Amino acid sequence: MRLVVVFLFLATVSATCHANCFIEQVVHQIHPLRPRSGAGGYRLENINCQSWRLAVETKNIINWKLVPEACEGYIGHYMLGKQYRKDCETVANVAIEYAKSLTLAGDGKDIWVFDIDETTLSNMPYYARSDVQFGALPYNDTKFNEWVAEGTAPPVPASLRLYQTLLPLGFKIVFLTGTAERFRAIRTSNLKAAGYHTWEKLILKGEADKGTTALVYKSKKRTELVNSGYRVLGNMGDQWSDILGDNAGDRTFKVPDPMYYIG
Ligand SMILES: *[C@@H]1O[C@H](CO)[C@@H](O)[C@H](O)[C@H]1NC(C)=O
Ligand SMILES: [Mg+2]
């Protein structure tokens, strides 16, 4: 029996509650990570979890189903600790520097595309649950959709800061998500509650695109945008399938996500 208890040190939780509150909440919900055998697919001995995470972020490891059993604790620490937040801040800083360097046409056609889950909204309150374990236990579509339907996902703070910087620079914002169209109302209220108060388009996955991969679906939607005159100057996502494919954008930005893979 192997029990790894996630301890969390959140000295960084600042006085401004803002998006940090949810972390304080989940800290008190962390359960001992349950030992598992089989099922995971990863039977790597002596796996180095930091190397695994790097290989995931660089798209060297693809099509993975679960966080390796041996890395449950490591990924939990990463996601709830300082490093994930610092990594997101670094991506946002680079994106802001790039955005500020551009001269926009001023015709309202310069857009910044954002993915939603784990890019602008965080599902950490869900992924920290004992029956989800930061992606180490099998994905349950029903359960995840119940969480989405709550509409209480907090923002990824760094991405919200980028968003707040882009608007006054004149960028139009497009949210492009694989979430199903039937969640439009709750996603809209969730985005607004999280601080994303305005946007040009919110594109959700309709019936016609059901069954298509994220890469194909997002490429198609971006191409539709470009065909109607928009210019994708920036594009940010937590999955490579958000930022590869057709009309990916003049520059793309990858935020970390070692919890799941969407191809
Ligand atoms: C998935 O979650 C639902 C809702 O919580 C639950 O009823 C169902 O048993 C779960 N399925 C599996 C395979 O665990
Ligand atoms: Mg995402």
mmCIF file of N, CA and C in Angstrom, residues 3-109:
data_model
loop_
_atom_site.group_PDB
_atom_site.id
_atom_site.type_symbol
_atom_site.label_atom_id
_atom_site.label_comp_id
_atom_site.label_asym_id
_atom_site.label_seq_id
_atom_site.Cartn_x
_atom_site.Cartn_y
_atom_site.Cartn_z
ATOM 1 N N LEU A 3 0.605 5.288 0.213
ATOM 2 C CA LEU A 3 -0.255 6.453 0.434
ATOM 3 C C LEU A 3 0.590 7.719 0.315
ATOM 4 N N VAL A 4 0.174 8.537 -0.554
ATOM 5 C CA VAL A 4 0.873 9.805 -0.697
ATOM 6 C C VAL A 4 -0.104 10.892 -0.319
ATOM 7 N N VAL A 5 0.249 11.641 0.645
ATOM 8 C CA VAL A 5 -0.640 12.718 1.068
ATOM 9 C C VAL A 5 -0.133 14.031 0.485
ATOM 10 N N VAL A 6 -1.026 14.715 -0.122
ATOM 11 C CA VAL A 6 -0.641 16.001 -0.692
ATOM 12 C C VAL A 6 -0.718 17.079 0.387
ATOM 13 N N PHE A 7 0.404 17.641 0.650
ATOM 14 C CA PHE A 7 0.414 18.795 1.554
ATOM 15 C C PHE A 7 0.580 20.050 0.724
ATOM 16 N N LEU A 8 -0.064 21.031 1.119
ATOM 17 C CA LEU A 8 -0.033 22.234 0.311
ATOM 18 C C LEU A 8 0.443 23.419 1.100
ATOM 19 N N PHE A 9 1.337 24.108 0.486
ATOM 20 C CA PHE A 9 1.842 25.311 1.108
ATOM 21 C C PHE A 9 1.484 26.480 0.220
ATOM 22 N N LEU A 10 0.596 27.248 0.672
ATOM 23 C CA LEU A 10 0.089 28.300 -0.199
ATOM 24 C C LEU A 10 0.378 29.674 0.373
ATOM 25 N N ALA A 11 1.637 29.850 0.656
ATOM 26 C CA ALA A 11 2.047 31.136 1.201
ATOM 27 C C ALA A 11 1.760 32.274 0.237
ATOM 28 N N THR A 12 1.609 31.911 -1.031
ATOM 29 C CA THR A 12 1.428 32.951 -2.035
ATOM 30 C C THR A 12 0.009 33.471 -2.115
ATOM 31 N N VAL A 13 -0.911 32.773 -1.470
ATOM 32 C CA VAL A 13 -2.292 33.236 -1.549
ATOM 33 C C VAL A 13 -2.346 34.641 -0.978
ATOM 34 N N SER A 14 -2.691 35.549 -1.836
ATOM 35 C CA SER A 14 -2.542 36.950 -1.452
ATOM 36 C C SER A 14 -3.758 37.479 -0.722
ATOM 37 N N ALA A 15 -3.606 38.679 -0.260
ATOM 38 C CA ALA A 15 -4.675 39.290 0.515
ATOM 39 C C ALA A 15 -5.908 39.525 -0.343
ATOM 40 N N THR A 16 -5.677 39.874 -1.587
ATOM 41 C CA THR A 16 -6.820 40.044 -2.466
ATOM 42 C C THR A 16 -7.349 38.661 -2.781
ATOM 43 N N CYS A 17 -8.530 38.388 -2.349
ATOM 44 C CA CYS A 17 -9.074 37.036 -2.462
ATOM 45 C C CYS A 17 -9.237 36.665 -3.921
ATOM 46 N N HIS A 18 -10.055 37.392 -4.662
ATOM 47 C CA HIS A 18 -10.077 37.269 -6.105
ATOM 48 C C HIS A 18 -10.121 35.801 -6.522
ATOM 49 N N ALA A 19 -9.219 35.417 -7.385
ATOM 50 C CA ALA A 19 -9.222 34.058 -7.920
ATOM 51 C C ALA A 19 -8.517 33.071 -7.002
ATOM 52 N N ASN A 20 -7.977 33.557 -5.918
ATOM 53 C CA ASN A 20 -7.195 32.667 -5.068
ATOM 54 C C ASN A 20 -8.051 31.877 -4.092
ATOM 55 N N CYS A 21 -9.264 32.337 -3.896
ATOM 56 C CA CYS A 21 -10.102 31.715 -2.880
ATOM 57 C C CYS A 21 -10.325 30.242 -3.128
ATOM 58 N N PHE A 22 -10.505 29.879 -4.396
ATOM 59 C CA PHE A 22 -10.817 28.486 -4.675
ATOM 60 C C PHE A 22 -9.699 27.563 -4.233
ATOM 61 N N ILE A 23 -8.487 28.058 -4.301
ATOM 62 C CA ILE A 23 -7.360 27.218 -3.872
ATOM 63 C C ILE A 23 -7.445 26.976 -2.377
ATOM 64 N N GLU A 24 -7.797 28.022 -1.640
ATOM 65 C CA GLU A 24 -7.956 27.845 -0.202
ATOM 66 C C GLU A 24 -9.031 26.813 0.094
ATOM 67 N N GLN A 25 -10.068 26.828 -0.740
ATOM 68 C CA GLN A 25 -11.135 25.857 -0.541
ATOM 69 C C GLN A 25 -10.644 24.438 -0.786
ATOM 70 N N VAL A 26 -9.970 24.233 -1.891
ATOM 71 C CA VAL A 26 -9.601 22.864 -2.224
ATOM 72 C C VAL A 26 -8.516 22.322 -1.314
ATOM 73 N N VAL A 27 -7.727 23.210 -0.736
ATOM 74 C CA VAL A 27 -6.686 22.749 0.182
ATOM 75 C C VAL A 27 -7.297 21.887 1.274
ATOM 76 N N HIS A 28 -8.458 22.292 1.700
ATOM 77 C CA HIS A 28 -9.089 21.566 2.798
ATOM 78 C C HIS A 28 -9.851 20.335 2.331
ATOM 79 N N GLN A 29 -9.868 20.129 1.036
ATOM 80 C CA GLN A 29 -10.599 18.972 0.504
ATOM 81 C C GLN A 29 -9.663 17.862 0.048
ATOM 82 N N ILE A 30 -8.359 18.089 0.144
ATOM 83 C CA ILE A 30 -7.423 17.092 -0.368
ATOM 84 C C ILE A 30 -7.468 15.841 0.495
ATOM 85 N N HIS A 31 -7.637 14.736 -0.178
ATOM 86 C CA HIS A 31 -7.683 13.454 0.516
ATOM 87 C C HIS A 31 -6.375 12.719 0.263
ATOM 88 N N PRO A 32 -6.096 11.722 1.068
ATOM 89 C CA PRO A 32 -4.923 10.907 0.735
ATOM 90 C C PRO A 32 -5.122 10.330 -0.665
ATOM 91 N N LEU A 33 -4.100 10.378 -1.466
ATOM 92 C CA LEU A 33 -4.216 9.849 -2.816
ATOM 93 C C LEU A 33 -4.264 8.332 -2.729
ATOM 94 N N ARG A 34 -5.223 7.762 -3.397
ATOM 95 C CA ARG A 34 -5.459 6.324 -3.249
ATOM 96 C C ARG A 34 -4.512 5.503 -4.119
ATOM 97 N N PRO A 35 -3.974 4.458 -3.563
ATOM 98 C CA PRO A 35 -3.120 3.599 -4.384
ATOM 99 C C PRO A 35 -3.968 2.844 -5.404
ATOM 100 N N ARG A 36 -3.428 2.650 -6.569
ATOM 101 C CA ARG A 36 -4.143 1.902 -7.601
ATOM 102 C C ARG A 36 -3.182 0.878 -8.187
ATOM 103 N N SER A 37 -3.747 -0.127 -8.787
ATOM 104 C CA SER A 37 -2.889 -1.052 -9.525
ATOM 105 C C SER A 37 -3.512 -1.273 -10.886
ATOM 106 N N GLY A 38 -2.688 -1.491 -11.879
ATOM 107 C CA GLY A 38 -3.178 -1.718 -13.236
ATOM 108 C C GLY A 38 -3.922 -0.512 -13.769
ATOM 109 N N ALA A 39 -4.669 -0.711 -14.816
ATOM 110 C CA ALA A 39 -5.615 0.255 -15.371
ATOM 111 C C ALA A 39 -4.997 1.549 -15.898
ATOM 112 N N GLY A 40 -3.959 2.016 -15.288
ATOM 113 C CA GLY A 40 -3.418 3.320 -15.658
ATOM 114 C C GLY A 40 -2.730 3.349 -17.003
ATOM 115 N N GLY A 41 -2.196 2.251 -17.415
ATOM 116 C CA GLY A 41 -1.488 2.227 -18.690
ATOM 117 C C GLY A 41 -0.007 2.488 -18.528
ATOM 118 N N TYR A 42 0.353 3.256 -17.510
ATOM 119 C CA TYR A 42 1.765 3.532 -17.275
ATOM 120 C C TYR A 42 2.294 2.581 -16.218
ATOM 121 N N ARG A 43 3.246 1.757 -16.604
ATOM 122 C CA ARG A 43 3.865 0.853 -15.646
ATOM 123 C C ARG A 43 5.348 1.145 -15.601
ATOM 124 N N LEU A 44 5.689 2.406 -15.773
ATOM 125 C CA LEU A 44 7.100 2.762 -15.836
ATOM 126 C C LEU A 44 7.714 2.731 -14.442
ATOM 127 N N GLU A 45 8.794 2.001 -14.345
ATOM 128 C CA GLU A 45 9.531 1.973 -13.083
ATOM 129 C C GLU A 45 10.385 3.234 -13.006
ATOM 130 N N ASN A 46 10.558 3.722 -11.813
ATOM 131 C CA ASN A 46 11.448 4.859 -11.592
ATOM 132 C C ASN A 46 11.112 6.058 -12.481
ATOM 133 N N ILE A 47 9.861 6.248 -12.771
ATOM 134 C CA ILE A 47 9.486 7.384 -13.609
ATOM 135 C C ILE A 47 9.854 8.681 -12.892
ATOM 136 N N ASN A 48 10.437 9.590 -13.635
ATOM 137 C CA ASN A 48 10.749 10.901 -13.079
ATOM 138 C C ASN A 48 9.602 11.833 -13.469
ATOM 139 N N CYS A 49 8.873 12.262 -12.494
ATOM 140 C CA CYS A 49 7.619 12.974 -12.775
ATOM 141 C C CYS A 49 7.860 14.352 -13.385
ATOM 142 N N GLN A 50 8.943 14.967 -13.006
ATOM 143 C CA GLN A 50 9.273 16.263 -13.587
ATOM 144 C C GLN A 50 9.591 16.094 -15.080
ATOM 145 N N SER A 51 10.313 15.031 -15.392
ATOM 146 C CA SER A 51 10.618 14.745 -16.798
ATOM 147 C C SER A 51 9.361 14.360 -17.558
ATOM 148 N N TRP A 52 8.496 13.635 -16.891
ATOM 149 C CA TRP A 52 7.226 13.260 -17.527
ATOM 150 C C TRP A 52 6.415 14.513 -17.864
ATOM 151 N N ARG A 53 6.354 15.426 -16.911
ATOM 152 C CA ARG A 53 5.593 16.657 -17.140
ATOM 153 C C ARG A 53 6.194 17.472 -18.288
ATOM 154 N N LEU A 54 7.513 17.570 -18.311
ATOM 155 C CA LEU A 54 8.165 18.306 -19.397
ATOM 156 C C LEU A 54 7.873 17.646 -20.745
ATOM 157 N N ALA A 55 7.924 16.329 -20.784
ATOM 158 C CA ALA A 55 7.664 15.601 -22.035
ATOM 159 C C ALA A 55 6.222 15.787 -22.499
ATOM 160 N N VAL A 56 5.318 15.898 -21.542
ATOM 161 C CA VAL A 56 3.910 16.157 -21.867
ATOM 162 C C VAL A 56 3.755 17.564 -22.437
ATOM 163 N N GLU A 57 4.373 18.532 -21.775
ATOM 164 C CA GLU A 57 4.217 19.929 -22.214
ATOM 165 C C GLU A 57 4.859 20.191 -23.567
ATOM 166 N N THR A 58 5.897 19.428 -23.875
ATOM 167 C CA THR A 58 6.582 19.630 -25.151
ATOM 168 C C THR A 58 6.012 18.739 -26.254
ATOM 169 N N LYS A 59 4.954 18.018 -25.926
ATOM 170 C CA LYS A 59 4.282 17.148 -26.904
ATOM 171 C C LYS A 59 5.163 15.993 -27.364
ATOM 172 N N ASN A 60 6.101 15.598 -26.507
ATOM 173 C CA ASN A 60 6.859 14.386 -26.809
ATOM 174 C C ASN A 60 6.042 13.158 -26.429
ATOM 175 N N ILE A 61 5.375 13.235 -25.301
ATOM 176 C CA ILE A 61 4.404 12.199 -24.941
ATOM 177 C C ILE A 61 3.039 12.685 -25.430
ATOM 178 N N ILE A 62 2.384 11.862 -26.257
ATOM 179 C CA ILE A 62 1.061 12.246 -26.771
ATOM 180 C C ILE A 62 0.059 11.125 -26.491
ATOM 181 N N ASN A 63 -1.181 11.442 -26.692
ATOM 182 C CA ASN A 63 -2.263 10.449 -26.570
ATOM 183 C C ASN A 63 -2.279 9.711 -25.235
ATOM 184 N N TRP A 64 -1.840 10.374 -24.187
ATOM 185 C CA TRP A 64 -1.844 9.710 -22.882
ATOM 186 C C TRP A 64 -3.218 9.840 -22.246
ATOM 187 N N LYS A 65 -3.568 8.815 -21.476
ATOM 188 C CA LYS A 65 -4.922 8.754 -20.918
ATOM 189 C C LYS A 65 -5.000 9.224 -19.468
ATOM 190 N N LEU A 66 -3.960 8.884 -18.711
ATOM 191 C CA LEU A 66 -3.991 9.193 -17.285
ATOM 192 C C LEU A 66 -2.632 9.682 -16.825
ATOM 193 N N VAL A 67 -2.643 10.484 -15.798
ATOM 194 C CA VAL A 67 -1.398 10.824 -15.120
ATOM 195 C C VAL A 67 -0.835 9.525 -14.545
ATOM 196 N N PRO A 68 0.453 9.259 -14.736
ATOM 197 C CA PRO A 68 1.023 8.024 -14.190
ATOM 198 C C PRO A 68 0.776 7.919 -12.690
ATOM 199 N N GLU A 69 0.473 6.720 -12.271
ATOM 200 C CA GLU A 69 0.166 6.468 -10.863
ATOM 201 C C GLU A 69 1.230 7.061 -9.936
ATOM 202 N N ALA A 70 2.477 6.881 -10.329
ATOM 203 C CA ALA A 70 3.575 7.345 -9.476
ATOM 204 C C ALA A 70 3.653 8.865 -9.395
ATOM 205 N N CYS A 71 2.945 9.558 -10.289
ATOM 206 C CA CYS A 71 3.051 11.022 -10.337
ATOM 207 C C CYS A 71 1.807 11.747 -9.836
ATOM 208 N N GLU A 72 0.874 11.005 -9.270
ATOM 209 C CA GLU A 72 -0.332 11.644 -8.741
ATOM 210 C C GLU A 72 0.014 12.759 -7.767
ATOM 211 N N GLY A 73 0.863 12.425 -6.806
ATOM 212 C CA GLY A 73 1.219 13.401 -5.776
ATOM 213 C C GLY A 73 1.976 14.584 -6.354
ATOM 214 N N TYR A 74 2.897 14.284 -7.251
ATOM 215 C CA TYR A 74 3.699 15.337 -7.871
ATOM 216 C C TYR A 74 2.813 16.317 -8.641
ATOM 217 N N ILE A 75 1.907 15.789 -9.442
ATOM 218 C CA ILE A 75 1.041 16.659 -10.246
ATOM 219 C C ILE A 75 0.106 17.463 -9.339
ATOM 220 N N GLY A 76 -0.386 16.825 -8.281
ATOM 221 C CA GLY A 76 -1.232 17.553 -7.326
ATOM 222 C C GLY A 76 -0.495 18.724 -6.704
ATOM 223 N N HIS A 77 0.727 18.472 -6.275
ATOM 224 C CA HIS A 77 1.553 19.546 -5.723
ATOM 225 C C HIS A 77 1.780 20.645 -6.751
ATOM 226 N N TYR A 78 2.100 20.227 -7.963
ATOM 227 C CA TYR A 78 2.381 21.200 -9.023
ATOM 228 C C TYR A 78 1.174 22.095 -9.267
ATOM 229 N N MET A 79 0.026 21.483 -9.420
ATOM 230 C CA MET A 79 -1.166 22.250 -9.788
ATOM 231 C C MET A 79 -1.625 23.192 -8.676
ATOM 232 N N LEU A 80 -1.497 22.760 -7.432
ATOM 233 C CA LEU A 80 -1.999 23.592 -6.338
ATOM 234 C C LEU A 80 -0.919 24.470 -5.717
ATOM 235 N N GLY A 81 0.295 24.212 -6.092
ATOM 236 C CA GLY A 81 1.394 24.986 -5.513
ATOM 237 C C GLY A 81 1.772 26.191 -6.347
ATOM 238 N N LYS A 82 2.931 26.717 -6.047
ATOM 239 C CA LYS A 82 3.375 27.958 -6.684
ATOM 240 C C LYS A 82 3.773 27.780 -8.141
ATOM 241 N N GLN A 83 4.336 26.604 -8.479
ATOM 242 C CA GLN A 83 4.972 26.483 -9.779
ATOM 243 C C GLN A 83 3.987 26.654 -10.935
ATOM 244 N N TYR A 84 2.831 26.021 -10.833
ATOM 245 C CA TYR A 84 1.829 26.141 -11.894
ATOM 246 C C TYR A 84 1.441 27.601 -12.107
ATOM 247 N N ARG A 85 1.240 28.286 -11.015
ATOM 248 C CA ARG A 85 0.831 29.690 -11.120
ATOM 249 C C ARG A 85 1.942 30.537 -11.731
ATOM 250 N N LYS A 86 3.179 30.275 -11.323
ATOM 251 C CA LYS A 86 4.311 31.010 -11.894
ATOM 252 C C LYS A 86 4.462 30.706 -13.380
ATOM 253 N N ASP A 87 4.261 29.451 -13.730
ATOM 254 C CA ASP A 87 4.368 29.068 -15.147
ATOM 255 C C ASP A 87 3.309 29.800 -15.972
ATOM 256 N N CYS A 88 2.103 29.889 -15.434
ATOM 257 C CA CYS A 88 1.029 30.611 -16.140
ATOM 258 C C CYS A 88 1.344 32.097 -16.247
ATOM 259 N N GLU A 89 1.899 32.659 -15.181
ATOM 260 C CA GLU A 89 2.248 34.084 -15.198
ATOM 261 C C GLU A 89 3.309 34.376 -16.264
ATOM 262 N N THR A 90 4.260 33.461 -16.393
ATOM 263 C CA THR A 90 5.316 33.652 -17.384
ATOM 264 C C THR A 90 4.745 33.656 -18.794
ATOM 265 N N VAL A 91 3.836 32.720 -19.063
ATOM 266 C CA VAL A 91 3.201 32.675 -20.384
ATOM 267 C C VAL A 91 2.438 33.975 -20.638
ATOM 268 N N ALA A 92 1.691 34.421 -19.643
ATOM 269 C CA ALA A 92 0.907 35.654 -19.794
ATOM 270 C C ALA A 92 1.823 36.855 -20.030
ATOM 271 N N ASN A 93 2.939 36.898 -19.319
ATOM 272 C CA ASN A 93 3.862 38.024 -19.493
ATOM 273 C C ASN A 93 4.403 38.093 -20.918
ATOM 274 N N VAL A 94 4.761 36.947 -21.449
ATOM 275 C CA VAL A 94 5.276 36.904 -22.819
ATOM 276 C C VAL A 94 4.183 37.321 -23.810
ATOM 277 N N ALA A 95 2.978 36.845 -23.569
ATOM 278 C CA ALA A 95 1.851 37.171 -24.448
ATOM 279 C C ALA A 95 1.550 38.672 -24.405
ATOM 280 N N ILE A 96 1.624 39.246 -23.220
ATOM 281 C CA ILE A 96 1.361 40.683 -23.072
ATOM 282 C C ILE A 96 2.437 41.501 -23.799
ATOM 283 N N GLU A 97 3.681 41.073 -23.639
ATOM 284 C CA GLU A 97 4.781 41.759 -24.320
ATOM 285 C C GLU A 97 4.562 41.731 -25.840
ATOM 286 N N TYR A 98 4.169 40.581 -26.329
ATOM 287 C CA TYR A 98 3.889 40.436 -27.765
ATOM 288 C C TYR A 98 2.701 41.316 -28.180
ATOM 289 N N ALA A 99 1.631 41.247 -27.428
ATOM 290 C CA ALA A 99 0.414 41.996 -27.776
ATOM 291 C C ALA A 99 0.695 43.497 -27.833
ATOM 292 N N LYS A 100 1.493 43.975 -26.874
ATOM 293 C CA LYS A 100 1.800 45.406 -26.816
ATOM 294 C C LYS A 100 2.708 45.841 -27.958
ATOM 295 N N SER A 101 3.420 44.892 -28.543
ATOM 296 C CA SER A 101 4.351 45.228 -29.633
ATOM 297 C C SER A 101 3.639 45.412 -30.966
ATOM 298 N N LEU A 102 2.383 45.009 -31.027
ATOM 299 C CA LEU A 102 1.648 45.054 -32.303
ATOM 300 C C LEU A 102 0.958 46.392 -32.513
ATOM 301 N N THR A 103 0.803 46.741 -33.753
ATOM 302 C CA THR A 103 -0.019 47.894 -34.112
ATOM 303 C C THR A 103 -1.277 47.345 -34.771
ATOM 304 N N LEU A 104 -2.394 47.563 -34.126
ATOM 305 C CA LEU A 104 -3.634 46.984 -34.647
ATOM 306 C C LEU A 104 -4.212 47.842 -35.764
ATOM 307 N N ALA A 105 -4.961 47.187 -36.636
ATOM 308 C CA ALA A 105 -5.559 47.898 -37.766
ATOM 309 C C ALA A 105 -6.673 48.839 -37.317
ATOM 310 N N GLY A 106 -7.290 48.504 -36.200
ATOM 311 C CA GLY A 106 -8.336 49.377 -35.674
ATOM 312 C C GLY A 106 -9.681 49.213 -36.344
ATOM 313 N N ASP A 107 -9.827 48.122 -37.093
ATOM 314 C CA ASP A 107 -11.095 47.874 -37.779
ATOM 315 C C ASP A 107 -11.943 46.822 -37.059
ATOM 316 N N GLY A 108 -11.513 46.483 -35.851
ATOM 317 C CA GLY A 108 -12.283 45.516 -35.072
ATOM 318 C C GLY A 108 -12.139 44.079 -35.526
ATOM 319 N N LYS A 109 -11.154 43.828 -36.358
ATOM 320 C CA LYS A 109 -10.987 42.472 -36.887
ATOM 321 C C LYS A 109 -9.757 41.753 -36.310
#
